[in-house]
Amino acid sequence: MVSQIQPPTQPEVIYPDSDGQPVANNTIQFGWIVEIKQNIEWLFADDPNVFVAGDLFWYPVEGRNKIVNAPDVMVVLGRPKGDRLCYQQWKEEGVAPQVVFEILSPSNTQTEMDKKLLFYDRYGVEEYYIYDPERNNLHGWLRSEDGLDVIPQMEDWVSPRLKIRFAPSPEGLQLYRPDGERFLNYTEISRNAEQERQRAEQERQRAELAEQARRDAIPRLLQMDLSIEQIAQALGLSVEEVRTLAQE
């Protein structure tokens, strides 16, 4: 009997979802990462096929777990929302993140950032933005036929993919939605939500007071020998509503 030699089995490739490093090195960097990520998520909240992630490992090549990067924020248009341990591009119909943001911290070196630029250029990123909050420096790259090219002027630059506007100033970077509204941080969003809640409560109370005033007016107007029809017209109610309230 001739025995067949079985081909050696290939070891399973593991794609780690963490390197044990913190998301950010300081609160300023973390604040920017969260603000950009959350505002872009809200911008595309109604589109089920826009995936936004922060500090998520991106593996562009199947079987090559050493080829990996974790952008501070990445945006993938055309891929469904949902949780992922990492972004394995071959499982995402081959769609690479189109837009990437990096927020610098003092620990970032020029060599490290040069490697990131090379990675994003090689694996298909269309727009790449770097912001250094400490020095208030903003740089951007846009893909052309030859790869990622420097955007020469970032003032009032509008992202071709996201339609958000960059407005650098001596006071710091501001980002604006397509509708002209400024990106807000969590504190500002919470404050606005509380103010909106208070306005809604005040409007509800005013409506209740107005309704009670109409109810209280009906008996007095009936005593003045006004007809149901006249009262309805005066109070902006239907005849049926006046009859019902008069009977209460």
PDB file of C-alpha atoms in Angstrom:
ATOM      1  CA  MET A   1       0.000   0.000   0.000  1.00  0.00           C
ATOM      2  CA  VAL A   2       1.305   3.391  -0.919  1.00  0.00           C
ATOM      3  CA  SER A   3       0.675   5.969   1.737  1.00  0.00           C
ATOM      4  CA  GLN A   4      -0.092   9.506   0.671  1.00  0.00           C
ATOM      5  CA  ILE A   5       1.939  12.286   2.171  1.00  0.00           C
ATOM      6  CA  GLN A   6      -0.319  14.963   3.584  1.00  0.00           C
ATOM      7  CA  PRO A   7       0.751  18.548   2.864  1.00  0.00           C
ATOM      8  CA  PRO A   8       1.803  20.397   5.972  1.00  0.00           C
ATOM      9  CA  THR A   9      -1.002  22.462   7.442  1.00  0.00           C
ATOM     10  CA  GLN A  10      -0.553  26.187   7.428  1.00  0.00           C
ATOM     11  CA  PRO A  11      -0.595  27.734  10.889  1.00  0.00           C
ATOM     12  CA  GLU A  12      -3.548  29.993  11.563  1.00  0.00           C
ATOM     13  CA  VAL A  13      -2.713  33.659  11.214  1.00  0.00           C
ATOM     14  CA  ILE A  14      -3.712  35.654  14.283  1.00  0.00           C
ATOM     15  CA  TYR A  15      -4.656  39.281  13.847  1.00  0.00           C
ATOM     16  CA  PRO A  16      -4.246  40.991  17.244  1.00  0.00           C
ATOM     17  CA  ASP A  17      -6.752  43.688  18.121  1.00  0.00           C
ATOM     18  CA  SER A  18      -4.531  45.436  20.672  1.00  0.00           C
ATOM     19  CA  ASP A  19      -0.893  46.278  21.229  1.00  0.00           C
ATOM     20  CA  GLY A  20      -1.303  47.136  24.901  1.00  0.00           C
ATOM     21  CA  GLN A  21      -0.642  50.809  24.222  1.00  0.00           C
ATOM     22  CA  PRO A  22      -3.038  53.584  25.369  1.00  0.00           C
ATOM     23  CA  VAL A  23      -5.385  55.207  22.856  1.00  0.00           C
ATOM     24  CA  ALA A  24      -3.819  58.594  23.544  1.00  0.00           C
ATOM     25  CA  ASN A  25      -0.817  59.913  25.422  1.00  0.00           C
ATOM     26  CA  ASN A  26      -2.564  62.913  26.974  1.00  0.00           C
ATOM     27  CA  THR A  27      -5.996  64.407  27.507  1.00  0.00           C
ATOM     28  CA  ILE A  28      -5.624  66.941  24.694  1.00  0.00           C
ATOM     29  CA  GLN A  29      -4.901  64.282  22.105  1.00  0.00           C
ATOM     30  CA  PHE A  30      -7.683  62.062  23.422  1.00  0.00           C
ATOM     31  CA  GLY A  31     -10.160  64.956  23.366  1.00  0.00           C
ATOM     32  CA  TRP A  32      -9.426  65.657  19.709  1.00  0.00           C
ATOM     33  CA  ILE A  33      -9.729  61.991  18.748  1.00  0.00           C
ATOM     34  CA  VAL A  34     -13.101  61.683  20.476  1.00  0.00           C
ATOM     35  CA  GLU A  35     -14.413  64.979  19.075  1.00  0.00           C
ATOM     36  CA  ILE A  36     -13.526  64.154  15.475  1.00  0.00           C
ATOM     37  CA  LYS A  37     -14.783  60.584  15.680  1.00  0.00           C
ATOM     38  CA  GLN A  38     -18.089  61.445  17.359  1.00  0.00           C
ATOM     39  CA  ASN A  39     -18.888  64.404  15.136  1.00  0.00           C
ATOM     40  CA  ILE A  40     -18.269  62.377  11.975  1.00  0.00           C
ATOM     41  CA  GLU A  41     -20.416  59.559  13.394  1.00  0.00           C
ATOM     42  CA  TRP A  42     -23.234  62.051  14.020  1.00  0.00           C
ATOM     43  CA  LEU A  43     -22.749  63.512  10.554  1.00  0.00           C
ATOM     44  CA  PHE A  44     -23.398  60.095   9.003  1.00  0.00           C
ATOM     45  CA  ALA A  45     -25.765  58.786  11.673  1.00  0.00           C
ATOM     46  CA  ASP A  46     -28.539  58.132   9.138  1.00  0.00           C
ATOM     47  CA  ASP A  47     -26.303  56.336   6.644  1.00  0.00           C
ATOM     48  CA  PRO A  48     -25.995  52.635   7.563  1.00  0.00           C
ATOM     49  CA  ASN A  49     -22.996  52.205   5.272  1.00  0.00           C
ATOM     50  CA  VAL A  50     -20.466  54.555   6.833  1.00  0.00           C
ATOM     51  CA  PHE A  51     -18.144  52.981   9.391  1.00  0.00           C
ATOM     52  CA  VAL A  52     -16.161  55.280  11.699  1.00  0.00           C
ATOM     53  CA  ALA A  53     -13.572  54.021  14.176  1.00  0.00           C
ATOM     54  CA  GLY A  54     -10.934  55.338  16.534  1.00  0.00           C
ATOM     55  CA  ASP A  55      -7.630  53.585  17.254  1.00  0.00           C
ATOM     56  CA  LEU A  56      -8.788  50.397  15.502  1.00  0.00           C
ATOM     57  CA  PHE A  57      -6.207  48.042  14.008  1.00  0.00           C
ATOM     58  CA  TRP A  58      -6.420  48.005  10.193  1.00  0.00           C
ATOM     59  CA  TYR A  59      -4.992  44.978   8.395  1.00  0.00           C
ATOM     60  CA  PRO A  60      -4.936  45.618   4.635  1.00  0.00           C
ATOM     61  CA  VAL A  61      -3.346  42.325   3.503  1.00  0.00           C
ATOM     62  CA  GLU A  62      -4.662  38.863   4.317  1.00  0.00           C
ATOM     63  CA  GLY A  63      -2.108  36.611   5.913  1.00  0.00           C
ATOM     64  CA  ARG A  64       0.266  39.490   6.746  1.00  0.00           C
ATOM     65  CA  ASN A  65      -0.400  40.389  10.360  1.00  0.00           C
ATOM     66  CA  LYS A  66       2.735  42.505  10.553  1.00  0.00           C
ATOM     67  CA  ILE A  67       1.275  44.930   8.038  1.00  0.00           C
ATOM     68  CA  VAL A  68      -0.988  46.911  10.346  1.00  0.00           C
ATOM     69  CA  ASN A  69      -1.760  50.411  11.504  1.00  0.00           C
ATOM     70  CA  ALA A  70      -4.245  51.944  13.927  1.00  0.00           C
ATOM     71  CA  PRO A  71      -5.320  55.402  12.729  1.00  0.00           C
ATOM     72  CA  ASP A  72      -6.528  57.765  15.429  1.00  0.00           C
ATOM     73  CA  VAL A  73      -9.724  58.132  13.398  1.00  0.00           C
ATOM     74  CA  MET A  74     -10.637  56.370  10.172  1.00  0.00           C
ATOM     75  CA  VAL A  75     -13.730  56.667   8.011  1.00  0.00           C
ATOM     76  CA  VAL A  76     -14.851  53.920   5.639  1.00  0.00           C
ATOM     77  CA  LEU A  77     -17.638  54.860   3.270  1.00  0.00           C
ATOM     78  CA  GLY A  78     -19.501  51.916   1.786  1.00  0.00           C
ATOM     79  CA  ARG A  79     -19.088  49.564   4.756  1.00  0.00           C
ATOM     80  CA  PRO A  80     -21.811  48.867   7.327  1.00  0.00           C
ATOM     81  CA  LYS A  81     -21.799  50.240  10.822  1.00  0.00           C
ATOM     82  CA  GLY A  82     -21.145  47.782  13.614  1.00  0.00           C
ATOM     83  CA  ASP A  83     -18.580  46.600  16.124  1.00  0.00           C
ATOM     84  CA  ARG A  84     -15.308  45.079  14.963  1.00  0.00           C
ATOM     85  CA  LEU A  85     -12.298  43.782  16.877  1.00  0.00           C
ATOM     86  CA  CYS A  86     -10.153  44.973  13.987  1.00  0.00           C
ATOM     87  CA  TYR A  87     -10.632  46.023  10.371  1.00  0.00           C
ATOM     88  CA  GLN A  88      -9.581  43.149   8.111  1.00  0.00           C
ATOM     89  CA  GLN A  89      -9.848  44.675   4.672  1.00  0.00           C
ATOM     90  CA  TRP A  90     -10.290  41.393   2.746  1.00  0.00           C
ATOM     91  CA  LYS A  91     -13.415  40.745   4.835  1.00  0.00           C
ATOM     92  CA  GLU A  92     -14.749  44.221   3.972  1.00  0.00           C
ATOM     93  CA  GLU A  93     -15.007  43.661   0.207  1.00  0.00           C
ATOM     94  CA  GLY A  94     -11.496  45.057  -0.132  1.00  0.00           C
ATOM     95  CA  VAL A  95     -12.609  48.579   0.818  1.00  0.00           C
ATOM     96  CA  ALA A  96      -9.820  50.620   2.402  1.00  0.00           C
ATOM     97  CA  PRO A  97     -10.516  53.529   4.751  1.00  0.00           C
ATOM     98  CA  GLN A  98     -10.906  56.571   2.529  1.00  0.00           C
ATOM     99  CA  VAL A  99     -10.255  59.230   5.186  1.00  0.00           C
ATOM    100  CA  VAL A 100      -7.752  59.058   8.050  1.00  0.00           C
ATOM    101  CA  PHE A 101      -6.936  61.497  10.857  1.00  0.00           C
ATOM    102  CA  GLU A 102      -3.879  61.480  13.096  1.00  0.00           C
ATOM    103  CA  ILE A 103      -3.589  63.701  16.185  1.00  0.00           C
ATOM    104  CA  LEU A 104       0.011  64.245  17.208  1.00  0.00           C
ATOM    105  CA  SER A 105       1.349  63.939  20.720  1.00  0.00           C
ATOM    106  CA  PRO A 106       4.842  64.885  21.964  1.00  0.00           C
ATOM    107  CA  SER A 107       5.891  61.226  21.744  1.00  0.00           C
ATOM    108  CA  ASN A 108       5.311  60.988  17.990  1.00  0.00           C
ATOM    109  CA  THR A 109       8.555  61.051  16.014  1.00  0.00           C
ATOM    110  CA  GLN A 110       9.095  62.227  12.459  1.00  0.00           C
ATOM    111  CA  THR A 111      10.201  58.726  11.459  1.00  0.00           C
ATOM    112  CA  GLU A 112       6.978  57.274  12.860  1.00  0.00           C
ATOM    113  CA  MET A 113       4.832  59.770  10.958  1.00  0.00           C
ATOM    114  CA  ASP A 114       6.808  59.214   7.741  1.00  0.00           C
ATOM    115  CA  LYS A 115       6.058  55.495   8.043  1.00  0.00           C
ATOM    116  CA  LYS A 116       2.363  56.211   8.576  1.00  0.00           C
ATOM    117  CA  LEU A 117       2.257  58.411   5.475  1.00  0.00           C
ATOM    118  CA  LEU A 118       3.928  55.649   3.449  1.00  0.00           C
ATOM    119  CA  PHE A 119       1.454  53.078   4.816  1.00  0.00           C
ATOM    120  CA  TYR A 120      -1.608  55.187   4.013  1.00  0.00           C
ATOM    121  CA  ASP A 121      -0.254  56.037   0.591  1.00  0.00           C
ATOM    122  CA  ARG A 122       0.495  52.383  -0.225  1.00  0.00           C
ATOM    123  CA  TYR A 123      -2.810  50.952   0.961  1.00  0.00           C
ATOM    124  CA  GLY A 124      -5.294  53.312  -0.615  1.00  0.00           C
ATOM    125  CA  VAL A 125      -6.219  56.139   1.758  1.00  0.00           C
ATOM    126  CA  GLU A 126      -7.712  59.006  -0.246  1.00  0.00           C
ATOM    127  CA  GLU A 127      -7.503  61.795   2.342  1.00  0.00           C
ATOM    128  CA  TYR A 128      -5.017  62.009   5.195  1.00  0.00           C
ATOM    129  CA  TYR A 129      -4.989  64.752   7.818  1.00  0.00           C
ATOM    130  CA  ILE A 130      -2.527  65.389  10.657  1.00  0.00           C
ATOM    131  CA  TYR A 131      -3.188  67.905  13.411  1.00  0.00           C
ATOM    132  CA  ASP A 132      -0.666  68.877  16.070  1.00  0.00           C
ATOM    133  CA  PRO A 133      -2.684  70.587  18.852  1.00  0.00           C
ATOM    134  CA  GLU A 134       0.439  71.577  20.786  1.00  0.00           C
ATOM    135  CA  ARG A 135       1.890  73.564  17.875  1.00  0.00           C
ATOM    136  CA  ASN A 136      -1.488  74.202  16.236  1.00  0.00           C
ATOM    137  CA  ASN A 137      -0.217  72.806  12.932  1.00  0.00           C
ATOM    138  CA  LEU A 138      -2.484  71.203  10.351  1.00  0.00           C
ATOM    139  CA  HIS A 139      -1.364  69.258   7.281  1.00  0.00           C
ATOM    140  CA  GLY A 140      -3.299  67.311   4.695  1.00  0.00           C
ATOM    141  CA  TRP A 141      -2.772  64.987   1.757  1.00  0.00           C
ATOM    142  CA  LEU A 142      -5.137  64.131  -1.102  1.00  0.00           C
ATOM    143  CA  ARG A 143      -4.824  61.184  -3.445  1.00  0.00           C
ATOM    144  CA  SER A 144      -4.014  61.868  -7.089  1.00  0.00           C
ATOM    145  CA  GLU A 145      -2.947  59.561  -9.899  1.00  0.00           C
ATOM    146  CA  ASP A 146       0.540  59.462  -8.358  1.00  0.00           C
ATOM    147  CA  GLY A 147      -0.539  58.769  -4.762  1.00  0.00           C
ATOM    148  CA  LEU A 148      -1.032  61.067  -1.786  1.00  0.00           C
ATOM    149  CA  ASP A 149      -0.054  64.663  -2.603  1.00  0.00           C
ATOM    150  CA  VAL A 150       0.297  67.503  -0.096  1.00  0.00           C
ATOM    151  CA  ILE A 151      -2.662  69.877   0.075  1.00  0.00           C
ATOM    152  CA  PRO A 152      -0.920  73.241  -0.308  1.00  0.00           C
ATOM    153  CA  GLN A 153      -3.572  75.336   1.445  1.00  0.00           C
ATOM    154  CA  MET A 154      -5.574  73.942   4.356  1.00  0.00           C
ATOM    155  CA  GLU A 155      -7.397  77.144   5.292  1.00  0.00           C
ATOM    156  CA  ASP A 156     -11.097  76.636   4.469  1.00  0.00           C
ATOM    157  CA  TRP A 157     -10.246  73.314   2.840  1.00  0.00           C
ATOM    158  CA  VAL A 158     -13.324  71.130   2.293  1.00  0.00           C
ATOM    159  CA  SER A 159     -12.927  67.362   2.440  1.00  0.00           C
ATOM    160  CA  PRO A 160     -14.036  65.879  -0.894  1.00  0.00           C
ATOM    161  CA  ARG A 161     -15.386  62.778   0.841  1.00  0.00           C
ATOM    162  CA  LEU A 162     -16.815  64.133   4.097  1.00  0.00           C
ATOM    163  CA  LYS A 163     -17.699  67.688   2.974  1.00  0.00           C
ATOM    164  CA  ILE A 164     -16.458  69.045   6.300  1.00  0.00           C
ATOM    165  CA  ARG A 165     -14.528  72.323   6.306  1.00  0.00           C
ATOM    166  CA  PHE A 166     -11.188  72.893   8.036  1.00  0.00           C
ATOM    167  CA  ALA A 167     -10.721  76.342   9.554  1.00  0.00           C
ATOM    168  CA  PRO A 168      -7.305  76.699  11.197  1.00  0.00           C
ATOM    169  CA  SER A 169      -6.738  79.904  13.149  1.00  0.00           C
ATOM    170  CA  PRO A 170      -4.261  81.240  15.735  1.00  0.00           C
ATOM    171  CA  GLU A 171      -6.701  80.112  18.450  1.00  0.00           C
ATOM    172  CA  GLY A 172      -6.787  76.531  17.171  1.00  0.00           C
ATOM    173  CA  LEU A 173      -8.411  74.318  14.587  1.00  0.00           C
ATOM    174  CA  GLN A 174     -12.142  74.459  13.997  1.00  0.00           C
ATOM    175  CA  LEU A 175     -14.062  71.921  11.929  1.00  0.00           C
ATOM    176  CA  TYR A 176     -17.456  72.626  10.379  1.00  0.00           C
ATOM    177  CA  ARG A 177     -20.200  70.342   9.150  1.00  0.00           C
ATOM    178  CA  PRO A 178     -21.620  70.736   5.615  1.00  0.00           C
ATOM    179  CA  ASP A 179     -24.534  72.706   7.114  1.00  0.00           C
ATOM    180  CA  GLY A 180     -22.105  75.231   8.593  1.00  0.00           C
ATOM    181  CA  GLU A 181     -22.455  74.037  12.184  1.00  0.00           C
ATOM    182  CA  ARG A 182     -19.206  73.782  14.128  1.00  0.00           C
ATOM    183  CA  PHE A 183     -17.944  70.466  15.483  1.00  0.00           C
ATOM    184  CA  LEU A 184     -18.751  70.334  19.203  1.00  0.00           C
ATOM    185  CA  ASN A 185     -17.030  68.557  22.041  1.00  0.00           C
ATOM    186  CA  TYR A 186     -18.879  66.349  24.521  1.00  0.00           C
ATOM    187  CA  THR A 187     -19.334  69.131  27.095  1.00  0.00           C
ATOM    188  CA  GLU A 188     -20.847  71.473  24.498  1.00  0.00           C
ATOM    189  CA  ILE A 189     -23.135  68.739  23.201  1.00  0.00           C
ATOM    190  CA  SER A 190     -24.328  67.889  26.713  1.00  0.00           C
ATOM    191  CA  ARG A 191     -24.920  71.566  27.489  1.00  0.00           C
ATOM    192  CA  ASN A 192     -26.904  72.046  24.273  1.00  0.00           C
ATOM    193  CA  ALA A 193     -28.950  68.927  24.970  1.00  0.00           C
ATOM    194  CA  GLU A 194     -29.794  70.200  28.462  1.00  0.00           C
ATOM    195  CA  GLN A 195     -30.761  73.616  27.100  1.00  0.00           C
ATOM    196  CA  GLU A 196     -32.968  71.938  24.490  1.00  0.00           C
ATOM    197  CA  ARG A 197     -34.585  69.820  27.205  1.00  0.00           C
ATOM    198  CA  GLN A 198     -35.284  72.935  29.273  1.00  0.00           C
ATOM    199  CA  ARG A 199     -36.765  74.739  26.255  1.00  0.00           C
ATOM    200  CA  ALA A 200     -39.017  71.761  25.540  1.00  0.00           C
ATOM    201  CA  GLU A 201     -40.146  71.658  29.165  1.00  0.00           C
ATOM    202  CA  GLN A 202     -40.869  75.393  29.162  1.00  0.00           C
ATOM    203  CA  GLU A 203     -42.846  75.034  25.936  1.00  0.00           C
ATOM    204  CA  ARG A 204     -44.824  72.162  27.444  1.00  0.00           C
ATOM    205  CA  GLN A 205     -45.629  74.222  30.526  1.00  0.00           C
ATOM    206  CA  ARG A 206     -46.688  77.204  28.399  1.00  0.00           C
ATOM    207  CA  ALA A 207     -48.970  74.941  26.353  1.00  0.00           C
ATOM    208  CA  GLU A 208     -50.514  73.504  29.519  1.00  0.00           C
ATOM    209  CA  LEU A 209     -51.097  76.994  30.945  1.00  0.00           C
ATOM    210  CA  ALA A 210     -52.657  78.168  27.695  1.00  0.00           C
ATOM    211  CA  GLU A 211     -54.906  75.129  27.595  1.00  0.00           C
ATOM    212  CA  GLN A 212     -55.969  75.688  31.210  1.00  0.00           C
ATOM    213  CA  ALA A 213     -56.659  79.343  30.488  1.00  0.00           C
ATOM    214  CA  ARG A 214     -58.988  78.362  27.630  1.00  0.00           C
ATOM    215  CA  ARG A 215     -60.735  75.862  29.870  1.00  0.00           C
ATOM    216  CA  ASP A 216     -61.193  78.474  32.598  1.00  0.00           C
ATOM    217  CA  ALA A 217     -62.485  81.022  30.087  1.00  0.00           C
ATOM    218  CA  ILE A 218     -65.341  78.899  28.789  1.00  0.00           C
ATOM    219  CA  PRO A 219     -67.639  79.147  31.861  1.00  0.00           C
ATOM    220  CA  ARG A 220     -67.103  82.910  32.065  1.00  0.00           C
ATOM    221  CA  LEU A 221     -67.882  83.385  28.382  1.00  0.00           C
ATOM    222  CA  LEU A 222     -71.022  81.237  28.686  1.00  0.00           C
ATOM    223  CA  GLN A 223     -72.149  83.435  31.580  1.00  0.00           C
ATOM    224  CA  MET A 224     -71.748  86.391  29.214  1.00  0.00           C
ATOM    225  CA  ASP A 225     -74.371  84.745  26.968  1.00  0.00           C
ATOM    226  CA  LEU A 226     -71.888  84.023  24.175  1.00  0.00           C
ATOM    227  CA  SER A 227     -72.860  81.108  21.970  1.00  0.00           C
ATOM    228  CA  ILE A 228     -70.830  77.930  21.708  1.00  0.00           C
ATOM    229  CA  GLU A 229     -69.859  78.945  18.174  1.00  0.00           C
ATOM    230  CA  GLN A 230     -68.675  82.388  19.307  1.00  0.00           C
ATOM    231  CA  ILE A 231     -66.611  80.923  22.126  1.00  0.00           C
ATOM    232  CA  ALA A 232     -65.024  78.383  19.776  1.00  0.00           C
ATOM    233  CA  GLN A 233     -64.036  81.133  17.377  1.00  0.00           C
ATOM    234  CA  ALA A 234     -62.675  83.348  20.149  1.00  0.00           C
ATOM    235  CA  LEU A 235     -60.566  80.587  21.731  1.00  0.00           C
ATOM    236  CA  GLY A 236     -59.426  78.895  18.524  1.00  0.00           C
ATOM    237  CA  LEU A 237     -61.213  75.663  19.405  1.00  0.00           C
ATOM    238  CA  SER A 238     -63.703  73.506  17.593  1.00  0.00           C
ATOM    239  CA  VAL A 239     -67.368  73.596  18.570  1.00  0.00           C
ATOM    240  CA  GLU A 240     -67.103  69.987  19.732  1.00  0.00           C
ATOM    241  CA  GLU A 241     -64.127  70.841  21.984  1.00  0.00           C
ATOM    242  CA  VAL A 242     -66.008  73.728  23.578  1.00  0.00           C
ATOM    243  CA  ARG A 243     -69.066  71.556  24.211  1.00  0.00           C
ATOM    244  CA  THR A 244     -66.890  68.847  25.804  1.00  0.00           C
ATOM    245  CA  LEU A 245     -64.998  71.296  28.006  1.00  0.00           C
ATOM    246  CA  ALA A 246     -68.226  73.049  29.028  1.00  0.00           C
ATOM    247  CA  GLN A 247     -69.588  69.758  30.313  1.00  0.00           C
ATOM    248  CA  GLU A 248     -66.549  68.963  32.461  1.00  0.00           C
TER     249      GLU A 248
END
